[in-house]
Amino acid sequence: MSLLKKWQDLAYVERNEADYNAFWGDYLPKEQKNYEYLLSHADETCTGTVQALADKFQMELVTFVGFLDGINTSLAEEIDLDAVTGDTEVVLAIDYEKLYYNMLAAKADWLYNLAGWDALLTQEKRAEIKKTYNSTRTVVKDKKIGRNDPCPCGSGRKYKQCCMSKAQ
């Protein structure tokens, strides 16, 4: 069984509320600590085997693969997580703008509000990324054609006397 599958079986199993809160209450501070480290060391790229990086970040191997699952879409080159083993060499070359965007999409306010972002992205850049994110969440409906409006086919007639009558 792959490490990713083990993580998914561990993380996404049905639990009662107390067990759910205990599991994620244990994982999320570890994840936050990892991101704090990565943001404060943005000038260096973390590389090594998955096991070595798990040890560096003081996480169990399967739990670290869960972290990789979360950050994977923010990497310059995504990792094939299905094939990852403890001996797999990985490069955590992070696209920090994409990471910030993905944190917004995940509604991870405890991550996108970390102090480490101040050194990486200006307030203006973060506001721009947030605006881009918000625009993807906004539904824009096309203007409905009124029966007395000019027909969009360009005939010059009213819609009700042209294409509306053909549609019925």
Short mmCIF file of C-alpha atoms in Angstrom, two decimals:
data_model
loop_
_atom_site.label_atom_id
_atom_site.label_comp_id
_atom_site.label_asym_id
_atom_site.label_seq_id
_atom_site.Cartn_x
_atom_site.Cartn_y
_atom_site.Cartn_z
CA MET A 1 0.00 0.00 0.00
CA SER A 2 1.40 3.40 -0.96
CA LEU A 3 2.23 5.99 1.67
CA LEU A 4 -0.34 8.34 0.14
CA LYS A 5 -3.05 5.69 0.45
CA LYS A 6 -2.04 5.09 4.08
CA TRP A 7 -2.32 8.84 4.72
CA GLN A 8 -5.72 9.02 3.06
CA ASP A 9 -6.96 6.03 5.04
CA LEU A 10 -5.68 7.64 8.24
CA ALA A 11 -6.88 11.18 7.59
CA TYR A 12 -10.21 10.71 5.89
CA VAL A 13 -11.73 7.88 7.90
CA GLU A 14 -15.12 8.45 9.53
CA ARG A 15 -14.65 9.60 13.13
CA ASN A 16 -16.77 10.94 15.90
CA GLU A 17 -16.30 14.63 16.63
CA ALA A 18 -13.88 14.13 19.53
CA ASP A 19 -11.60 11.83 17.51
CA TYR A 20 -11.79 14.16 14.50
CA ASN A 21 -10.78 17.15 16.61
CA ALA A 22 -8.00 15.14 18.27
CA PHE A 23 -6.55 13.95 14.95
CA TRP A 24 -6.59 17.33 13.21
CA GLY A 25 -5.67 19.11 16.44
CA ASP A 26 -2.49 17.03 16.45
CA TYR A 27 -1.73 17.40 12.73
CA LEU A 28 -2.47 21.08 12.05
CA PRO A 29 0.12 22.54 14.51
CA LYS A 30 2.78 20.34 12.88
CA GLU A 31 1.72 21.57 9.47
CA GLN A 32 1.84 25.18 10.67
CA LYS A 33 5.33 24.66 12.09
CA ASN A 34 6.47 23.30 8.71
CA TYR A 35 5.09 26.31 6.87
CA GLU A 36 6.64 28.71 9.37
CA TYR A 37 10.00 27.08 8.70
CA LEU A 38 9.54 27.13 4.92
CA LEU A 39 8.47 30.79 4.91
CA SER A 40 11.41 31.83 7.09
CA HIS A 41 13.85 29.85 4.88
CA ALA A 42 12.36 30.77 1.50
CA ASP A 43 15.81 31.41 0.05
CA GLU A 44 16.73 27.73 0.37
CA THR A 45 15.10 24.77 -1.35
CA CYS A 46 14.47 21.74 0.85
CA THR A 47 15.69 18.59 -0.84
CA GLY A 48 16.28 15.04 0.28
CA THR A 49 14.53 11.75 0.69
CA VAL A 50 11.01 11.78 2.01
CA GLN A 51 12.21 10.02 5.17
CA ALA A 52 15.03 12.55 5.72
CA LEU A 53 12.63 15.46 5.30
CA ALA A 54 10.09 13.81 7.62
CA ASP A 55 12.86 13.51 10.21
CA LYS A 56 13.94 17.13 9.62
CA PHE A 57 10.37 18.34 10.21
CA GLN A 58 9.90 15.91 13.13
CA MET A 59 6.96 14.09 11.58
CA GLU A 60 6.13 10.45 11.05
CA LEU A 61 6.64 9.31 7.47
CA VAL A 62 2.94 8.85 6.64
CA THR A 63 2.04 12.18 8.26
CA PHE A 64 4.76 13.93 6.28
CA VAL A 65 3.33 12.46 3.07
CA GLY A 66 0.04 14.09 4.13
CA PHE A 67 1.91 17.39 4.35
CA LEU A 68 3.37 16.77 0.88
CA ASP A 69 -0.15 16.06 -0.37
CA GLY A 70 -1.21 19.49 0.85
CA ILE A 71 1.73 21.43 -0.59
CA ASN A 72 2.11 19.44 -3.81
CA THR A 73 0.07 21.74 -6.07
CA SER A 74 2.15 24.71 -4.86
CA LEU A 75 5.45 23.22 -5.98
CA ALA A 76 7.23 24.27 -9.16
CA GLU A 77 7.27 20.60 -10.14
CA GLU A 78 4.61 18.38 -8.57
CA ILE A 79 5.58 15.09 -6.96
CA ASP A 80 3.98 11.81 -8.04
CA LEU A 81 2.70 11.04 -4.56
CA ASP A 82 1.33 7.62 -5.52
CA ALA A 83 4.89 6.44 -6.19
CA VAL A 84 6.51 8.05 -3.14
CA THR A 85 8.41 5.85 -0.70
CA GLY A 86 10.67 6.80 2.18
CA ASP A 87 13.67 6.63 -0.19
CA THR A 88 12.17 8.88 -2.88
CA GLU A 89 14.21 12.03 -3.51
CA VAL A 90 12.04 15.15 -3.51
CA VAL A 91 12.64 18.84 -4.14
CA LEU A 92 10.38 21.32 -2.37
CA ALA A 93 10.77 24.21 -4.82
CA ILE A 94 7.79 26.26 -3.73
CA ASP A 95 5.95 28.83 -5.83
CA TYR A 96 5.02 31.11 -2.93
CA GLU A 97 2.37 33.08 -4.83
CA LYS A 98 0.65 29.83 -5.77
CA LEU A 99 1.01 28.61 -2.18
CA TYR A 100 -0.67 31.75 -0.85
CA TYR A 101 -3.48 31.35 -3.39
CA ASN A 102 -3.94 27.68 -2.45
CA MET A 103 -4.07 28.58 1.24
CA LEU A 104 -6.85 31.05 0.47
CA ALA A 105 -8.69 28.37 -1.48
CA ALA A 106 -8.32 25.93 1.42
CA LYS A 107 -9.64 28.61 3.79
CA ALA A 108 -6.55 28.01 5.93
CA ASP A 109 -6.52 31.39 7.66
CA TRP A 110 -4.05 30.12 10.28
CA LEU A 111 -1.59 29.62 7.40
CA TYR A 112 -2.16 32.58 5.10
CA ASN A 113 -2.00 34.93 8.09
CA LEU A 114 1.43 33.72 9.24
CA ALA A 115 3.93 36.49 9.95
CA GLY A 116 6.45 34.90 7.56
CA TRP A 117 4.45 36.11 4.56
CA ASP A 118 5.47 39.71 5.32
CA ALA A 119 9.05 39.03 4.18
CA LEU A 120 7.97 37.19 1.01
CA LEU A 121 4.96 38.97 -0.43
CA THR A 122 4.05 42.62 -0.03
CA GLN A 123 0.63 43.55 1.29
CA GLU A 124 -0.25 44.76 -2.21
CA LYS A 125 0.77 41.45 -3.80
CA ARG A 126 -1.24 39.48 -1.23
CA ALA A 127 -4.24 41.73 -1.84
CA GLU A 128 -3.85 41.15 -5.60
CA ILE A 129 -3.72 37.36 -5.10
CA LYS A 130 -6.76 37.54 -2.81
CA LYS A 131 -8.62 39.60 -5.42
CA THR A 132 -7.77 37.01 -8.09
CA TYR A 133 -8.97 34.24 -5.77
CA ASN A 134 -12.20 36.09 -4.96
CA SER A 135 -12.92 36.66 -8.65
CA THR A 136 -12.88 32.89 -9.22
CA ARG A 137 -15.48 32.50 -6.49
CA THR A 138 -17.90 35.09 -7.91
CA VAL A 139 -20.66 33.85 -10.19
CA VAL A 140 -21.40 36.21 -13.05
CA LYS A 141 -24.67 35.62 -14.85
CA ASP A 142 -25.07 36.67 -18.43
CA LYS A 143 -27.56 39.45 -19.03
CA LYS A 144 -30.90 37.94 -19.90
CA ILE A 145 -32.32 39.04 -23.22
CA GLY A 146 -35.65 40.78 -22.82
CA ARG A 147 -38.42 40.02 -25.31
CA ASN A 148 -38.42 43.64 -26.53
CA ASP A 149 -34.61 43.92 -26.80
CA PRO A 150 -32.92 43.87 -30.21
CA CYS A 151 -32.28 40.30 -31.32
CA PRO A 152 -28.66 39.23 -30.64
CA CYS A 153 -28.49 37.60 -34.10
CA GLY A 154 -28.17 41.08 -35.60
CA SER A 155 -31.34 41.04 -37.70
CA GLY A 156 -32.45 44.41 -36.32
CA ARG A 157 -35.82 43.01 -35.22
CA LYS A 158 -37.04 42.59 -31.68
CA TYR A 159 -36.05 39.33 -30.03
CA LYS A 160 -39.71 38.27 -29.60
CA GLN A 161 -40.30 38.58 -33.36
CA CYS A 162 -37.07 36.84 -34.40
CA CYS A 163 -35.12 34.14 -32.58
CA MET A 164 -37.47 33.91 -29.56
CA SER A 165 -40.28 32.74 -31.82
CA LYS A 166 -37.96 30.17 -33.43
CA ALA A 167 -36.93 28.82 -30.02
CA GLN A 168 -40.51 27.97 -29.06
#
